[in-house]
Tab-separated table of C-alpha atoms in Angstrom:
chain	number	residue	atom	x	y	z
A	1	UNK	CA	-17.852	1.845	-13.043
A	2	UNK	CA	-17.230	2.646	-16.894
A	3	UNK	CA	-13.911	1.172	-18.472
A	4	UNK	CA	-13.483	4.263	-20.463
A	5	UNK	CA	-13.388	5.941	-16.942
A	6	UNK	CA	-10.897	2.913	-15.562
A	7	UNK	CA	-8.496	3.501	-18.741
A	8	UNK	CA	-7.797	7.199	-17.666
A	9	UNK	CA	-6.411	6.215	-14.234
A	10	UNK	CA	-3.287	4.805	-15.753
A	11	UNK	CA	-3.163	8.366	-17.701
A	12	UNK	CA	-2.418	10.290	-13.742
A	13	UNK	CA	-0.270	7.950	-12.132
A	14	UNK	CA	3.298	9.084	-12.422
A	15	UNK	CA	6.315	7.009	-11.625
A	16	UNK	CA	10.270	8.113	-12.017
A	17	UNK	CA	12.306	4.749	-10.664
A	18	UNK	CA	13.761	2.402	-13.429
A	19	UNK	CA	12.079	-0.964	-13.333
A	20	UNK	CA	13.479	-3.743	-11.795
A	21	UNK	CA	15.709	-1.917	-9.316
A	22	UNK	CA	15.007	-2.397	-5.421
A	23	UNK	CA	12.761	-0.197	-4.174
A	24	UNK	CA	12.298	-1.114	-0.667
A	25	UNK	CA	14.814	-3.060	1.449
A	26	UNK	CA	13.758	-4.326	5.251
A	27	UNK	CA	17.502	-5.105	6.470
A	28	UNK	CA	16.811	-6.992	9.697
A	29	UNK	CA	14.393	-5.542	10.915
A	30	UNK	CA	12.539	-6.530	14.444
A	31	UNK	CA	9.754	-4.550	16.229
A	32	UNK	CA	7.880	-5.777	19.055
A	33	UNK	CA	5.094	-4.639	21.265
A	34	UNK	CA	5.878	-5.762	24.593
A	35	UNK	CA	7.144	-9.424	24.783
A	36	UNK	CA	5.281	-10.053	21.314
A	37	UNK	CA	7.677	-9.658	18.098
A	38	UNK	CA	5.657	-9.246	15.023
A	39	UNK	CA	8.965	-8.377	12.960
A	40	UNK	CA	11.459	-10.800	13.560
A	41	UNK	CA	14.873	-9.839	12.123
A	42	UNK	CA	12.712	-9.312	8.556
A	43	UNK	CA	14.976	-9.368	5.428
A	44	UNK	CA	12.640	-8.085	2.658
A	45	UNK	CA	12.841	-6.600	-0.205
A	46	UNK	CA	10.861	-5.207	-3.128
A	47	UNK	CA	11.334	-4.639	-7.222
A	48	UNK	CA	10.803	-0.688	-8.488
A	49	UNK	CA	7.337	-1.586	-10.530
A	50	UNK	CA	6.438	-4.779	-8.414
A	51	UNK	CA	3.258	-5.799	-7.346
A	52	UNK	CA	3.355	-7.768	-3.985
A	53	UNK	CA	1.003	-9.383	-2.622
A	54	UNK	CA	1.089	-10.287	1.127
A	55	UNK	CA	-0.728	-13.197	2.633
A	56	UNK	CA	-0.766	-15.170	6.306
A	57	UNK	CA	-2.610	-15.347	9.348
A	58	UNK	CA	-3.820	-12.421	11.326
A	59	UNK	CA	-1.429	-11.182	13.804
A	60	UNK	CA	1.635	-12.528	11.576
A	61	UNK	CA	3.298	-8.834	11.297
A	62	UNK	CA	1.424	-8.325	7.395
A	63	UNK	CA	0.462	-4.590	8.466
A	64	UNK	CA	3.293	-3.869	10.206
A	65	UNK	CA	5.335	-3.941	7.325
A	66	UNK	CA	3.118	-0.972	6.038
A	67	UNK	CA	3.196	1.041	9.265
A	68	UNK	CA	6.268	0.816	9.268
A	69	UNK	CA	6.935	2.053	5.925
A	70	UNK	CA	4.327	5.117	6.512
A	71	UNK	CA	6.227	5.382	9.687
A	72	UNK	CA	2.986	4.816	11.983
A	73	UNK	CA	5.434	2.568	13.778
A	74	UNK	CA	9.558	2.900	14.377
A	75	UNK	CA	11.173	-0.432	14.201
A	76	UNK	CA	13.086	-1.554	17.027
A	77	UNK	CA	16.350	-2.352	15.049
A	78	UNK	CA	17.406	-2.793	11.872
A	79	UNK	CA	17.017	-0.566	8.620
A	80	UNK	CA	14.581	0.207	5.967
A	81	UNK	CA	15.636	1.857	2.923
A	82	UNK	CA	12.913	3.315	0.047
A	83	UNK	CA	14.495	4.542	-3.488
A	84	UNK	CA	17.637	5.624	-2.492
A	85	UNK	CA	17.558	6.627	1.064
A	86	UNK	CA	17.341	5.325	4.470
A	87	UNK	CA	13.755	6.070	6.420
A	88	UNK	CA	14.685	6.512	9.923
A	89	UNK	CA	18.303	7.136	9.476
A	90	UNK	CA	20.962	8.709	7.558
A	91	UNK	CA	24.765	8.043	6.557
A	92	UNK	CA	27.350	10.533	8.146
A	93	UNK	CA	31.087	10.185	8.128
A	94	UNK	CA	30.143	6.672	7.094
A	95	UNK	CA	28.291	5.872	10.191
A	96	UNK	CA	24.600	5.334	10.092
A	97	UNK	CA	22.622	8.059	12.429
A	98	UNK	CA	19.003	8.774	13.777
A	99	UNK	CA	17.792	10.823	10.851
A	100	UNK	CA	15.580	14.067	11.699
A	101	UNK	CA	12.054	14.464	11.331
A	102	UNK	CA	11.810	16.394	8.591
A	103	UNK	CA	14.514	13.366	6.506
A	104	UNK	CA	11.691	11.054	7.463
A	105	UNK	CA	8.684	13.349	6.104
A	106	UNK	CA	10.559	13.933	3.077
A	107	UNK	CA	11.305	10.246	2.353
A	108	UNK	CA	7.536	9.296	3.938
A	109	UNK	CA	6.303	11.666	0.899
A	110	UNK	CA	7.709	8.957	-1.663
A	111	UNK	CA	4.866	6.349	-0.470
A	112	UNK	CA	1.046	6.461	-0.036
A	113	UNK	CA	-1.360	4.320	1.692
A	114	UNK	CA	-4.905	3.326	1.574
A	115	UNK	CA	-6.221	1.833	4.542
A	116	UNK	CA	-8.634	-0.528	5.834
A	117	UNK	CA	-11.378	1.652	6.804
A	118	UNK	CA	-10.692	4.995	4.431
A	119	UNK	CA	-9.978	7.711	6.941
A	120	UNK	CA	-11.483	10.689	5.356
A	121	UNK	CA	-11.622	13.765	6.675
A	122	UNK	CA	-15.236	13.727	7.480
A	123	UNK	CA	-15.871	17.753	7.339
A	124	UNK	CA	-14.199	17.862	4.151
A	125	UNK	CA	-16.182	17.193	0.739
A	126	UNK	CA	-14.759	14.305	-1.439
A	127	UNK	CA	-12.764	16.813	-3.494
A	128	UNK	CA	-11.274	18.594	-0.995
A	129	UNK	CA	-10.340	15.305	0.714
A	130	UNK	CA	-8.271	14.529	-2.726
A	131	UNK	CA	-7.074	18.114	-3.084
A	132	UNK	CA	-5.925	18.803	0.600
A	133	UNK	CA	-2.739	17.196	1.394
A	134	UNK	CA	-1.205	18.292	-2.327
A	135	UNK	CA	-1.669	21.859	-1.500
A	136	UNK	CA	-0.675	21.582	1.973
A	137	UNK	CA	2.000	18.813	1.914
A	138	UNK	CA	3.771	19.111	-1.593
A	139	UNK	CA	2.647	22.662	-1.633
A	140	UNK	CA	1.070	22.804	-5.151
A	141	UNK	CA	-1.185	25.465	-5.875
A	142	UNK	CA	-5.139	25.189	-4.607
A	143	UNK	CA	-6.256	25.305	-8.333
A	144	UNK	CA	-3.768	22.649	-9.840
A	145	UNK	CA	-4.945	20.711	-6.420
A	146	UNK	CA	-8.057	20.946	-7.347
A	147	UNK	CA	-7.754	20.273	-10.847
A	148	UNK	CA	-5.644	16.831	-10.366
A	149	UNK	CA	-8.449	16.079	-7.943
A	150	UNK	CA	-11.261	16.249	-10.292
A	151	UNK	CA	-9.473	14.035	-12.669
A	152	UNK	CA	-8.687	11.601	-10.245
A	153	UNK	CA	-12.094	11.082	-8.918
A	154	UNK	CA	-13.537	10.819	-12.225
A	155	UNK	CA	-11.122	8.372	-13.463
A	156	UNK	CA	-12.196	5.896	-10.196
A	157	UNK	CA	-15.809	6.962	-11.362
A	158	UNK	CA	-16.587	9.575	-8.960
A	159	UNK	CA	-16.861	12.726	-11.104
A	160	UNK	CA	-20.576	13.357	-9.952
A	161	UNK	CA	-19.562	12.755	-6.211
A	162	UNK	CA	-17.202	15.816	-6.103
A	163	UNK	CA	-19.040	17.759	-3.816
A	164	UNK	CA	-20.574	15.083	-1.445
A	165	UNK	CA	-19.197	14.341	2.262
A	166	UNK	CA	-18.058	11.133	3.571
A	167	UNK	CA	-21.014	10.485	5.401
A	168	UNK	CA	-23.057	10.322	1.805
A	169	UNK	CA	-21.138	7.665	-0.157
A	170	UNK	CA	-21.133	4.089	0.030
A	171	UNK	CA	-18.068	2.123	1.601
A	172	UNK	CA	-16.916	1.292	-1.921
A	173	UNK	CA	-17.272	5.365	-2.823
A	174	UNK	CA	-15.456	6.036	-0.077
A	175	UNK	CA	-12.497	3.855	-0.654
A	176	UNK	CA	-12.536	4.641	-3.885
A	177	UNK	CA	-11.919	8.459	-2.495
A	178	UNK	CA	-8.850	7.040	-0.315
A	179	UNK	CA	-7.268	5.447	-3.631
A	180	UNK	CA	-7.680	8.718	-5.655
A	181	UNK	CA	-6.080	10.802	-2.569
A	182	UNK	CA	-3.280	8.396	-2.303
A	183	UNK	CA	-2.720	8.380	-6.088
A	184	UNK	CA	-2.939	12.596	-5.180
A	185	UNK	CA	0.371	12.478	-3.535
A	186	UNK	CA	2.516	11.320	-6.778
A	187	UNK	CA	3.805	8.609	-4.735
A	188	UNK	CA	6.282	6.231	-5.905
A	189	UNK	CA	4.881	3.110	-3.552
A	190	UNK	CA	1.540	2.328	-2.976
A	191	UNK	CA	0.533	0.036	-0.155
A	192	UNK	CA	-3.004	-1.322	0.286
A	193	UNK	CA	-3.978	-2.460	3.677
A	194	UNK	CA	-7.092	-5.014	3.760
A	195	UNK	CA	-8.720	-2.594	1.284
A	196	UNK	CA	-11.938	-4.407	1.030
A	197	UNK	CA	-12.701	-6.251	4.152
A	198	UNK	CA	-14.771	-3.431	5.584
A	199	UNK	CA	-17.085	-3.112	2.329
A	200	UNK	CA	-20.229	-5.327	2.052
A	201	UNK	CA	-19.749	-8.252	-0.246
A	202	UNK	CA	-21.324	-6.309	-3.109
A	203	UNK	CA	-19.224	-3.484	-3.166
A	204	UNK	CA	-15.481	-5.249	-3.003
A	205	UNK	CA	-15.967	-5.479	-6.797
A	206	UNK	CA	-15.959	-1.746	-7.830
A	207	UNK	CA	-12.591	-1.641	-5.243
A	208	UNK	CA	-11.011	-4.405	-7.382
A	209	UNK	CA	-11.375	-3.114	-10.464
A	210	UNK	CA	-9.920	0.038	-9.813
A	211	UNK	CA	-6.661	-2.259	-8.208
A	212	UNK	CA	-6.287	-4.011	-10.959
A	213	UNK	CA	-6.443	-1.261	-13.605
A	214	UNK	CA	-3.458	0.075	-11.333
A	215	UNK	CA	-1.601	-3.268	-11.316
A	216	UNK	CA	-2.248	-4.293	-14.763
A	217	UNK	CA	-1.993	-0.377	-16.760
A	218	UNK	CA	0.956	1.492	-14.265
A	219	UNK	CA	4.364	0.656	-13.457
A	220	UNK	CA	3.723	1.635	-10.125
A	221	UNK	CA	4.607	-0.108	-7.410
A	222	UNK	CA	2.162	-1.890	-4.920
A	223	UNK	CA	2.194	-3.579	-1.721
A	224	UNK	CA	-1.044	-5.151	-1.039
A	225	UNK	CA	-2.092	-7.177	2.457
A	226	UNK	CA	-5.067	-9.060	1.343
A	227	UNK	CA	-7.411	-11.910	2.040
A	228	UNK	CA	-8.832	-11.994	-1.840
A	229	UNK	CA	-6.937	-14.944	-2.421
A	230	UNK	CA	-8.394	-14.960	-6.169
A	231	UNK	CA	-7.683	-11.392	-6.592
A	232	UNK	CA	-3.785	-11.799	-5.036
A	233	UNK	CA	-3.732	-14.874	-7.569
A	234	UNK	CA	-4.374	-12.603	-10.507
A	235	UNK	CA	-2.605	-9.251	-10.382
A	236	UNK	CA	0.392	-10.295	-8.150
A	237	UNK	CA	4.373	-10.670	-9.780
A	238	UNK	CA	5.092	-12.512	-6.551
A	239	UNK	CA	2.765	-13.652	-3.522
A	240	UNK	CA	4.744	-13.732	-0.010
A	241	UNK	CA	3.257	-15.770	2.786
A	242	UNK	CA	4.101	-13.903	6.347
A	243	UNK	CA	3.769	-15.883	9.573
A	244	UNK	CA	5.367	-15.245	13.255
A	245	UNK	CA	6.855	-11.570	11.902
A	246	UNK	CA	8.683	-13.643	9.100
A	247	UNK	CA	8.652	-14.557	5.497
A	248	UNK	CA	7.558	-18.396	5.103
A	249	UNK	CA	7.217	-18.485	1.317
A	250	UNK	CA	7.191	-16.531	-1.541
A	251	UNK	CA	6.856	-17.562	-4.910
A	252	UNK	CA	5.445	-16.264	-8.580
A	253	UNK	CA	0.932	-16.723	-7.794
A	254	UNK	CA	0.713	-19.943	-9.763
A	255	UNK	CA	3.543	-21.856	-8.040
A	256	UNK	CA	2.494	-20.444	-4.636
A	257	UNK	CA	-1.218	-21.425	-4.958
A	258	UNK	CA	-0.918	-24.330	-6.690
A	259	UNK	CA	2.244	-26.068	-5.154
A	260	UNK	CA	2.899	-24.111	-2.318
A	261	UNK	CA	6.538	-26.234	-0.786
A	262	UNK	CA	6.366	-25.163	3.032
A	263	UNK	CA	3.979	-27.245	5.351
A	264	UNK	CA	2.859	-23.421	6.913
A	265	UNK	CA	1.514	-22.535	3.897
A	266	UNK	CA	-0.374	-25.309	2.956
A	267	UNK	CA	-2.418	-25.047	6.040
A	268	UNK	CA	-2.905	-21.416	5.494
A	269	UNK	CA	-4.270	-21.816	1.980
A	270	UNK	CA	-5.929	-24.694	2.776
A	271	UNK	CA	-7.780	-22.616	5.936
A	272	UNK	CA	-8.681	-19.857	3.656
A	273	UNK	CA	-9.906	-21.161	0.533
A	274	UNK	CA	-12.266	-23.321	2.178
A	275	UNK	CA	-14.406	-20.018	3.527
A	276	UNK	CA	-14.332	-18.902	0.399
């Protein structure tokens, strides 16, 4: 993929929260499927602008966090709060209350996600995968949809792919399609879900790049789960290591990797650097 083409994805990305001010606040928050608890009374919270990178075993309650926040799952108890409002409840008479649906789509519409294994529509070309949900969700005009699609997908490098289905583009075309229809939806958090470990090796690359022109040119705000230990090392503003549905660690990425304090971590990093 072209820098010049990279540089202009910085150009579309809009964000409207002062830096530095929380974001996202977990406020003990547990959630459990059956008898196993994969959010254990989480207290977690994240920086307007941040990029956070989450780390730790499978099955330690990394994606959850994400559901969560799309609302794909419903926490058992506790609260989660994104810029300025509470997700699944609201403040009346100065009592929290089960919010409605339609407070939940409305604060949903603040976040976008990019999953592990792209979820295209697969009828739909790649523009009209970008374009979709912007006309139909935030209700802006088909042609301004359109248009903001074009110039997304060309800015990932996909401005001769506009008219090709799902089923014609490589996994790292495809993903690349996810991030531009996330980025689509003007969010003001973007989480990241494994976003490479269903590409061949030689496509993670082209995924990267695009991630780090995000991290490195935007004041967006990102929540990435990731194995890409050397990726999480570079573009990350803190690293938190998740185990057992709660935070072990978190540090700035050079103290973490390098002189990681708690015992849990050490074997984790220790585990995963030597695949690598």
């Amino acid at each position: 993929m072209a820098q010049q083409q990279l540089e202009h994805v910085a150009d579309l990305v809009q964000t409207g929260t002062t830096q530095g001010e929380t974001i996202v606040r977990f406020e003990r928050v547990r959630k459990a499927f059956g008898d196993l608890v994969v959010l254990d009374d989480l207290d977690f919270e994240v920086k307007a602008g941040e990029k956070l990178v989450i780390i730790g075993p499978s099955g330690s309650g990394k994606t959850t966090i994400l559901r969560v926040l799309m609302t794909l799952e419903r926490p058992d108890a506790g609260g989660v709060w994104v810029d300025g409002d509470y997700l699944f409840r609201v403040e009346k008479r100065g009592r929290l209350q089960r919010a409605s649906e339609r407070h939940v789509a409305r604060v949903r519409t603040k976040i976008g996600m990019v999953f592990q294994h792209f979820n295209l529509f697969p009828h739909m070309s790649a523009h009209d995968n970008v374009a979709f949900a912007p006309n139909k969700v935030l209700g802006i005009p088909k042609g301004e949809a359109k248009d903001r699609a074009k110039a997304l997908l060309e800015s990932v490098g996909l401005g001769d792919k506009l008219d090709e289905k799902p089923s014609r583009l490589s996994g790292g075309q495809k993903q690349r399609v996810a991030i531009a229809r996330a980025l689509a939806m003007e969010p003001k958090v973007m989480l990241f879900d494994e976003v490479t470990s269903a590409l061949d090796p030689e496509l993670v690359g082209e995924v990267l790049n695009v991630l780090r022109e995000l991290a490195h040119n935007t004041s967006m705000t990102m929540l990435l789960v990731t194995h890409e230990m050397g990726f999480a090392r570079e573009i990350g503003d803190r690293v938190v290591m998740f185990d057992g549905g709660r935070v072990v660690e978190e540090a700035p990425p050079e103290e973490l990797f390098s002189n990681p304090r708690e015992e849990r971590t050490k074997q984790f990093l220790h585990a995963v650097l030597d695949r690598t």
